[in-house]
CSV table of C-alpha atoms and ligand atoms in Angstrom, one decimal:
chain,number,residue,atom,x,y,z
A,1,MET,CA,-18.2,-3.5,-5.3
A,2,SER,CA,-21.0,-6.1,-7.3
A,3,PRO,CA,-21.5,-5.3,-10.5
A,4,THR,CA,-25.3,-4.9,-11.4
A,5,ILE,CA,-26.1,-7.2,-14.1
A,6,SER,CA,-30.2,-7.5,-16.0
A,7,HIS,CA,-31.1,-11.1,-15.9
A,8,GLU,CA,-33.3,-9.8,-18.8
A,9,VAL,CA,-30.2,-8.9,-20.7
A,10,LEU,CA,-28.7,-12.0,-20.4
A,11,ARG,CA,-31.0,-13.8,-21.3
A,12,ALA,CA,-31.9,-12.0,-24.6
A,13,ALA,CA,-28.0,-13.0,-25.4
A,14,PHE,CA,-27.7,-16.2,-24.2
A,15,GLY,CA,-31.3,-17.5,-24.0
A,16,ASP,CA,-31.7,-21.2,-22.7
A,17,ARG,CA,-28.0,-21.8,-22.4
A,18,LEU,CA,-27.9,-19.2,-19.1
A,19,GLN,CA,-28.2,-20.6,-15.9
A,20,LEU,CA,-29.0,-18.9,-12.4
A,21,SER,CA,-28.0,-19.7,-9.2
A,22,ALA,CA,-25.5,-22.4,-10.5
A,23,PRO,CA,-23.6,-24.3,-7.6
A,24,LEU,CA,-20.0,-23.6,-8.1
A,25,ALA,CA,-18.3,-26.1,-5.4
A,26,ARG,CA,-18.9,-29.3,-7.6
A,27,LEU,CA,-16.9,-27.6,-10.5
A,28,THR,CA,-13.7,-27.0,-7.6
A,29,SER,CA,-11.1,-29.4,-7.0
A,30,ALA,CA,-11.8,-28.2,-3.2
A,31,ARG,CA,-15.4,-28.4,-3.4
A,32,ILE,CA,-15.5,-25.2,-2.1
A,33,GLY,CA,-17.6,-21.8,-3.0
A,34,GLY,CA,-20.8,-20.8,-2.9
A,35,MET,CA,-23.1,-19.9,-6.3
A,36,ALA,CA,-22.7,-18.5,-9.6
A,37,ASP,CA,-25.6,-15.7,-10.2
A,38,TYR,CA,-25.3,-16.4,-14.0
A,39,PHE,CA,-23.7,-19.4,-15.7
A,40,VAL,CA,-22.8,-20.0,-18.9
A,41,GLU,CA,-21.2,-23.0,-20.6
A,42,VAL,CA,-19.4,-23.2,-23.4
A,43,ARG,CA,-18.2,-26.1,-25.7
A,44,SER,CA,-15.9,-25.3,-27.8
A,45,SER,CA,-13.3,-22.2,-28.4
A,46,THR,CA,-15.7,-20.9,-31.3
A,47,GLU,CA,-18.4,-20.7,-28.3
A,48,LEU,CA,-16.0,-19.3,-25.7
A,49,ALA,CA,-15.3,-16.4,-28.3
A,50,GLY,CA,-18.3,-15.7,-29.3
A,51,VAL,CA,-19.9,-15.4,-25.4
A,52,VAL,CA,-17.1,-13.2,-24.1
A,53,SER,CA,-17.5,-11.0,-27.3
A,54,GLN,CA,-21.1,-10.5,-26.5
A,55,LEU,CA,-20.2,-10.1,-23.1
A,56,TRP,CA,-17.8,-7.2,-23.7
A,57,GLU,CA,-20.4,-5.6,-26.2
A,58,LEU,CA,-22.8,-5.6,-23.6
A,59,ASP,CA,-19.6,-4.1,-21.0
A,60,LEU,CA,-20.8,-6.5,-18.6
A,61,PRO,CA,-18.3,-8.3,-16.1
A,62,TYR,CA,-17.5,-12.2,-16.1
A,63,VAL,CA,-14.7,-14.7,-15.0
A,64,ILE,CA,-14.0,-18.1,-16.9
A,65,LEU,CA,-14.1,-21.2,-14.8
A,66,GLY,CA,-11.5,-24.1,-16.4
A,67,GLY,CA,-10.6,-27.2,-14.2
A,68,GLY,CA,-11.4,-25.2,-11.1
A,69,SER,CA,-8.1,-26.3,-9.5
A,70,ASN,CA,-6.3,-23.2,-8.6
A,71,ILE,CA,-8.7,-21.2,-7.4
A,72,LEU,CA,-11.0,-20.4,-4.3
A,73,ILE,CA,-14.4,-19.3,-4.6
A,74,SER,CA,-16.1,-17.1,-1.7
A,75,ASP,CA,-18.8,-18.5,-0.1
A,76,ALA,CA,-21.0,-15.7,-0.8
A,77,GLY,CA,-20.2,-16.4,-4.7
A,78,VAL,CA,-19.8,-14.6,-8.3
A,79,ARG,CA,-21.7,-11.5,-9.1
A,80,GLU,CA,-20.2,-11.7,-12.6
A,81,VAL,CA,-21.1,-13.9,-15.1
A,82,VAL,CA,-19.5,-17.3,-14.8
A,83,ILE,CA,-18.3,-19.0,-18.2
A,84,HIS,CA,-18.0,-23.0,-17.4
A,85,ASN,CA,-15.1,-23.6,-20.2
A,86,ARG,CA,-15.6,-26.7,-21.7
A,87,ALA,CA,-13.6,-26.4,-25.4
A,88,ARG,CA,-11.9,-29.6,-25.4
A,89,ALA,CA,-11.2,-30.2,-28.9
A,90,VAL,CA,-7.4,-31.9,-29.2
A,91,ARG,CA,-5.8,-32.5,-32.5
A,92,PHE,CA,-2.1,-34.1,-32.6
A,93,LYS,CA,0.1,-33.6,-35.5
A,94,GLU,CA,2.2,-36.5,-34.7
A,95,HIS,CA,3.1,-36.4,-38.7
A,96,ASN,CA,4.7,-32.6,-38.5
A,97,ASP,CA,8.4,-32.5,-37.9
A,98,PRO,CA,8.5,-31.4,-35.4
A,99,PRO,CA,5.3,-33.1,-33.8
A,100,SER,CA,3.1,-30.9,-31.9
A,101,VAL,CA,-0.8,-31.1,-30.5
A,102,HIS,CA,-3.1,-28.5,-30.7
A,103,ALA,CA,-5.6,-28.4,-27.5
A,104,GLU,CA,-8.5,-26.3,-26.8
A,105,SER,CA,-8.1,-24.2,-23.4
A,106,GLY,CA,-10.7,-26.2,-21.6
A,107,VAL,CA,-8.8,-29.5,-21.8
A,108,ASN,CA,-7.4,-31.1,-18.9
A,109,PHE,CA,-3.7,-30.7,-18.9
A,110,GLY,CA,-3.1,-34.0,-17.0
A,111,ALA,CA,-5.1,-35.9,-19.3
A,112,LEU,CA,-3.4,-34.3,-22.4
A,113,ALA,CA,-0.1,-35.2,-21.1
A,114,ARG,CA,-1.4,-39.3,-20.8
A,115,GLN,CA,-2.9,-39.0,-24.2
A,116,ALA,CA,0.6,-37.9,-25.9
A,117,ALA,CA,2.3,-41.0,-23.8
A,118,GLN,CA,0.2,-43.1,-25.2
A,119,LYS,CA,0.8,-42.3,-28.7
A,120,GLY,CA,4.7,-42.2,-27.9
A,121,LEU,CA,5.1,-38.1,-27.9
A,122,SER,CA,7.4,-36.7,-25.1
A,123,GLY,CA,7.4,-33.1,-23.6
A,124,LEU,CA,4.4,-33.2,-21.3
A,125,GLU,CA,5.1,-35.7,-18.6
A,126,TRP,CA,5.8,-32.8,-16.2
A,127,ALA,CA,1.9,-32.1,-16.5
A,128,ALA,CA,0.8,-35.9,-15.8
A,129,GLY,CA,-1.5,-35.5,-12.6
A,130,ILE,CA,-2.2,-31.6,-13.2
A,131,PRO,CA,-5.6,-31.2,-13.2
A,132,GLY,CA,-6.0,-27.9,-14.3
A,133,THR,CA,-6.6,-27.3,-17.9
A,134,VAL,CA,-4.7,-26.1,-20.6
A,135,GLY,CA,-5.8,-22.4,-20.7
A,136,GLY,CA,-5.1,-22.0,-16.9
A,137,ALA,CA,-1.9,-23.4,-17.5
A,138,VAL,CA,-1.1,-21.1,-20.0
A,139,PHE,CA,-2.7,-17.7,-17.7
A,140,GLY,CA,-0.7,-19.0,-14.9
A,141,ASN,CA,2.4,-20.7,-16.8
A,142,ALA,CA,1.7,-24.1,-14.9
A,143,GLY,CA,4.8,-25.9,-14.1
A,144,ALA,CA,6.3,-29.1,-11.8
A,145,HIS,CA,9.3,-31.3,-11.4
A,146,GLY,CA,11.4,-28.8,-13.9
A,147,GLY,CA,9.2,-28.5,-16.5
A,148,ASP,CA,6.8,-25.7,-17.1
A,149,MET,CA,3.9,-24.6,-20.0
A,150,ALA,CA,7.0,-22.1,-21.3
A,151,GLY,CA,8.6,-24.7,-22.2
A,152,ASN,CA,6.5,-26.7,-24.2
A,153,LEU,CA,4.3,-23.8,-25.9
A,154,GLN,CA,5.1,-22.9,-29.8
A,155,MET,CA,1.9,-20.3,-29.6
A,156,ALA,CA,-1.4,-19.5,-28.3
A,157,GLU,CA,-5.0,-18.6,-29.8
A,158,ILE,CA,-6.0,-15.5,-28.1
A,159,LEU,CA,-9.2,-13.5,-28.4
A,160,HIS,CA,-8.2,-9.7,-28.0
A,161,PRO,CA,-11.1,-7.0,-27.4
A,162,GLN,CA,-9.7,-4.9,-29.6
A,163,ASP,CA,-8.6,-7.0,-32.4
A,164,GLY,CA,-10.1,-10.4,-32.4
A,165,ARG,CA,-8.9,-14.1,-32.8
A,166,GLN,CA,-4.9,-13.6,-32.5
A,167,THR,CA,-2.1,-16.1,-32.6
A,168,TRP,CA,0.4,-15.1,-30.3
A,169,LYS,CA,4.2,-16.4,-29.7
A,170,LEU,CA,6.0,-17.8,-26.9
A,171,ASN,CA,7.7,-14.1,-26.5
A,172,ASP,CA,4.0,-12.5,-26.9
A,173,LEU,CA,3.1,-14.5,-23.7
A,174,ASP,CA,6.0,-13.1,-21.6
A,175,PHE,CA,6.2,-15.9,-19.2
A,176,ALA,CA,7.9,-16.4,-15.4
A,177,TYR,CA,7.6,-18.2,-12.8
A,178,ARG,CA,3.8,-19.3,-12.4
A,179,SER,CA,3.1,-15.6,-14.8
A,180,SER,CA,2.6,-14.8,-18.1
A,181,VAL,CA,1.4,-11.3,-19.2
A,182,LEU,CA,-2.1,-12.4,-19.2
A,183,LYS,CA,-1.9,-12.5,-15.5
A,184,ARG,CA,0.2,-10.0,-14.4
A,185,GLU,CA,-2.1,-7.1,-16.3
A,186,HIS,CA,-5.6,-8.8,-15.7
A,187,SER,CA,-5.5,-8.2,-19.4
A,188,LYS,CA,-9.2,-8.9,-20.8
A,189,THR,CA,-7.7,-11.0,-23.3
A,190,VAL,CA,-8.3,-14.7,-23.6
A,191,VAL,CA,-7.0,-18.0,-24.0
A,192,LEU,CA,-8.6,-19.8,-26.1
A,193,ALA,CA,-5.9,-23.2,-27.4
A,194,ALA,CA,-2.8,-23.5,-27.4
A,195,GLU,CA,-0.2,-25.4,-29.8
A,196,LEU,CA,2.6,-27.7,-27.8
A,197,LEU,CA,5.8,-28.7,-29.6
A,198,LEU,CA,6.2,-32.1,-28.5
A,199,GLU,CA,9.2,-35.0,-29.7
A,200,HIS,CA,9.0,-38.8,-30.7
A,201,SER,CA,10.3,-40.9,-27.8
A,202,GLU,CA,10.0,-44.7,-26.6
A,203,PRO,CA,6.9,-44.9,-25.1
A,204,GLU,CA,8.3,-47.2,-22.3
A,205,LYS,CA,10.5,-44.4,-21.2
A,206,ILE,CA,7.8,-41.7,-21.2
A,207,GLU,CA,5.5,-43.9,-19.1
A,208,ASN,CA,8.4,-44.4,-16.8
A,209,ALA,CA,8.9,-40.4,-16.4
A,210,MET,CA,5.4,-39.7,-15.7
A,211,ASN,CA,5.1,-42.9,-13.0
A,212,GLU,CA,8.2,-41.2,-11.4
A,213,PHE,CA,6.2,-37.7,-11.1
A,214,LEU,CA,3.2,-39.2,-10.1
A,215,GLU,CA,5.0,-41.2,-7.3
A,216,HIS,CA,6.8,-37.8,-6.1
A,217,ARG,CA,2.9,-36.5,-6.1
A,218,ARG,CA,1.6,-39.5,-4.4
A,219,ARG,CA,4.6,-39.4,-1.4
A,220,THR,CA,4.4,-35.6,-1.2
A,221,GLN,CA,1.1,-34.2,-1.6
A,222,PRO,CA,-2.1,-35.3,-0.3
A,223,PRO,CA,-4.9,-36.8,-2.0
A,224,GLY,CA,-8.4,-35.5,-1.9
A,225,ALA,CA,-10.1,-32.1,-2.5
A,226,SER,CA,-7.2,-29.1,-2.3
A,227,MET,CA,-6.5,-25.9,-4.4
A,228,GLY,CA,-2.7,-27.3,-5.3
A,229,SER,CA,-0.2,-24.6,-4.2
A,230,MET,CA,-1.5,-22.2,-2.2
A,231,PHE,CA,1.1,-19.6,-2.3
A,232,LYS,CA,3.8,-19.0,-4.8
A,233,ASN,CA,7.8,-20.7,-3.9
A,234,PRO,CA,9.6,-17.2,-2.8
A,235,PRO,CA,12.7,-16.5,-4.1
A,236,GLU,CA,15.2,-18.9,-3.5
A,237,ASP,CA,12.8,-21.0,-0.8
A,238,TYR,CA,9.9,-23.1,-0.7
A,239,ALA,CA,6.4,-21.5,0.6
A,240,GLY,CA,5.9,-25.1,1.7
A,241,ARG,CA,9.1,-25.4,3.7
A,242,LEU,CA,8.6,-22.0,5.3
A,243,ILE,CA,4.9,-22.8,6.4
A,244,ASP,CA,6.0,-26.1,7.7
A,245,VAL,CA,9.0,-24.6,9.6
A,246,VAL,CA,6.7,-22.3,11.2
A,247,GLY,CA,5.0,-24.7,12.8
A,248,LEU,CA,1.3,-24.5,11.1
A,249,LYS,CA,1.1,-27.9,9.8
A,250,GLY,CA,-2.1,-29.7,10.5
A,251,LEU,CA,-3.7,-26.5,11.9
A,252,ARG,CA,-7.2,-26.6,11.0
A,253,VAL,CA,-10.0,-24.1,11.0
A,254,GLY,CA,-13.8,-25.6,10.6
A,255,ASP,CA,-13.4,-28.3,7.9
A,256,ALA,CA,-10.2,-26.9,6.1
A,257,GLN,CA,-6.7,-28.1,7.4
A,258,ILE,CA,-3.0,-27.1,6.6
A,259,SER,CA,-1.8,-30.8,5.2
A,260,GLN,CA,0.3,-32.7,7.4
A,261,LEU,CA,2.1,-34.1,4.5
A,262,HIS,CA,2.8,-30.8,2.5
A,263,GLY,CA,2.5,-27.3,3.8
A,264,ASN,CA,1.7,-25.6,1.0
A,265,PHE,CA,-1.4,-27.5,0.4
A,266,PHE,CA,-4.7,-27.2,2.2
A,267,THR,CA,-7.1,-29.5,2.4
A,268,ASN,CA,-11.2,-29.5,2.6
A,269,ASN,CA,-12.0,-32.3,4.6
A,270,GLY,CA,-15.6,-32.7,4.1
A,271,ALA,CA,-17.8,-29.1,4.7
A,272,ALA,CA,-15.2,-26.4,4.5
A,273,LYS,CA,-16.3,-23.2,3.7
A,274,ALA,CA,-13.8,-20.8,1.8
A,275,ALA,CA,-14.1,-18.4,4.7
A,276,ASP,CA,-12.0,-21.3,6.4
A,277,VAL,CA,-9.3,-21.5,3.9
A,278,ARG,CA,-9.0,-17.7,4.2
A,279,SER,CA,-8.4,-17.9,7.7
A,280,LEU,CA,-5.7,-20.3,6.9
A,281,LEU,CA,-3.9,-18.2,4.1
A,282,ASP,CA,-4.2,-15.1,6.6
A,283,LYS,CA,-2.7,-17.5,9.1
A,284,ALA,CA,0.7,-18.8,7.0
A,285,ARG,CA,1.7,-15.5,5.6
A,286,GLU,CA,1.0,-13.7,9.1
A,287,GLU,CA,3.3,-16.1,10.7
A,288,VAL,CA,6.0,-16.7,8.1
A,289,SER,CA,6.1,-12.8,7.6
A,290,LYS,CA,6.8,-12.6,11.4
A,291,GLN,CA,9.4,-15.3,12.0
A,292,PHE,CA,11.0,-14.8,8.7
A,293,GLY,CA,10.3,-11.2,7.1
A,294,VAL,CA,9.0,-13.3,3.7
A,295,GLU,CA,6.1,-12.1,2.0
A,296,LEU,CA,4.2,-14.8,0.6
A,297,GLU,CA,2.5,-14.3,-2.5
A,298,LEU,CA,-0.8,-15.8,-3.7
A,299,GLU,CA,-0.4,-18.4,-6.6
A,300,ILE,CA,-4.5,-19.3,-6.5
A,301,GLU,CA,-6.6,-17.1,-7.5
A,302,LEU,CA,-9.1,-15.4,-5.3
A,303,LEU,CA,-13.0,-15.2,-7.3
A,304,GLY,CA,-16.3,-13.9,-5.9
A,305,GLU,CA,-17.5,-11.5,-3.5
A,306,TRP,CA,-15.4,-11.2,-0.1
A,307,ASN,CA,-15.8,-9.1,2.7
B,1,EPU,N1,9.2,-28.8,2.3
B,1,EPU,C1,9.2,-29.1,3.3
B,1,EPU,N2,8.0,-29.1,4.2
B,1,EPU,C2,6.5,-29.0,3.8
B,1,EPU,C3,6.5,-29.4,2.3
B,1,EPU,C4,8.1,-29.1,1.4
B,1,EPU,O1,10.1,-28.8,4.0
B,1,EPU,O2,5.9,-29.2,4.3
B,1,EPU,C5,10.5,-29.2,1.3
B,1,EPU,C6,10.6,-30.3,0.3
B,1,EPU,O3,11.2,-30.9,1.4
B,1,EPU,C7,11.1,-29.5,-0.4
B,1,EPU,C8,10.9,-28.2,-1.0
B,1,EPU,O4,10.3,-28.1,-0.2
B,1,EPU,O5,12.4,-29.9,-0.5
B,1,EPU,C9,10.1,-27.8,-2.0
B,1,EPU,O6,8.8,-29.0,-2.0
B,1,EPU,P1,8.2,-30.1,-3.5
B,1,EPU,O7,9.3,-30.8,-3.5
B,1,EPU,O8,7.2,-30.7,-2.6
B,1,EPU,O9,7.9,-28.9,-4.4
B,1,EPU,P2,7.1,-27.4,-4.2
B,1,EPU,O10,7.9,-26.0,-4.9
B,1,EPU,O11,6.6,-27.2,-2.8
B,1,EPU,C10,6.4,-27.3,-6.8
B,1,EPU,C11,5.1,-26.7,-7.3
B,1,EPU,C12,3.8,-28.0,-7.2
B,1,EPU,C13,4.7,-29.1,-8.1
B,1,EPU,C14,6.0,-29.6,-7.3
B,1,EPU,C15,6.7,-30.8,-7.8
B,1,EPU,C16,5.2,-24.5,-6.8
B,1,EPU,C17,4.6,-23.5,-5.9
B,1,EPU,N3,4.7,-25.4,-6.6
B,1,EPU,O12,6.0,-27.5,-5.2
B,1,EPU,O13,3.0,-27.7,-8.2
B,1,EPU,O14,3.8,-30.1,-7.8
B,1,EPU,O15,6.9,-28.4,-7.2
B,1,EPU,O16,7.7,-30.4,-9.1
B,1,EPU,O17,6.0,-24.0,-7.6
B,1,EPU,C18,1.2,-26.2,-7.8
B,1,EPU,O18,1.4,-25.5,-8.4
B,1,EPU,O19,-0.3,-25.8,-7.8
B,1,EPU,C19,1.8,-27.5,-7.5
B,1,EPU,C20,1.1,-28.1,-7.5
């Protein structure tokens, strides 16, 4: 059901910051998706908190777009207000014991890992090459190479509908594999910033570990436009292995394709539609269920209007 949003109400609330009919594909790593009817960009966590609070007050639905890397936006586009999170302030506290970094939720996580490495601060090597934002990584407990957000997070600044800006400790987020309480409960709370624990190390050692992870990525994951892993790994198995064994690698629908290199990556080879990707998702789920009795669960989030 499409929510009905009054253009005038939004214009009164956001003035010139409100854009109408904004194309979204360019803001996604897969380069897929329709338009946002209403689009507002925020450039700090304070602005993010302000816009979200106004929308809560007006009781209007919204979605927050970060790095656009773990999502599939429908071809029909998004009827909710899209908030583009460009809150990107970073503050390293290298003289604290232990050292840490405070990053706003719109910061690119892979870039943050590189900055930490340059300062001789270890802990985020696993995040090298992750295209999403810190906020998205907290929300979905992003992980790779044996590390994950739950292993780094000291606290998160969260905006809560009733209680305002709050500090949540690691335990409050109740992280699980690729999940947090925020993701599981579809809660209205919003990640504004995170404080991540680091430790001093040799820059060269950090660099080597990062390069090894990046090399593994280059060897096993396709370059170019994709959404990262499409499905979560089922218990004690791998979605990529299952999609591979059922024989679906290389399958194409339009310009969307299940990667030849990795079964859990779907690529946009040019002008793929969200509907093409959706067909591939359905096919993969169906075949894996039929042949292995395993129900694959999406890791990506579907946004926008789907029929
Ligand atoms: N495999 C196959 N065929 C394939 C693909 C994989 O047999 O087509 C096998 C591999 O040989 C390996 C196993 O499946 O034995 C796992 O594959 P891989 O090492 O590529 O890791 P993954 O479990 O598919 C996870 C994360 C990635 C992360 C990598 C590297 C999930 C869903 N994905 O992938 O994270 O980069 O490990 O650590 O947990 C993401 O979440 O978006 C993401 C890219």
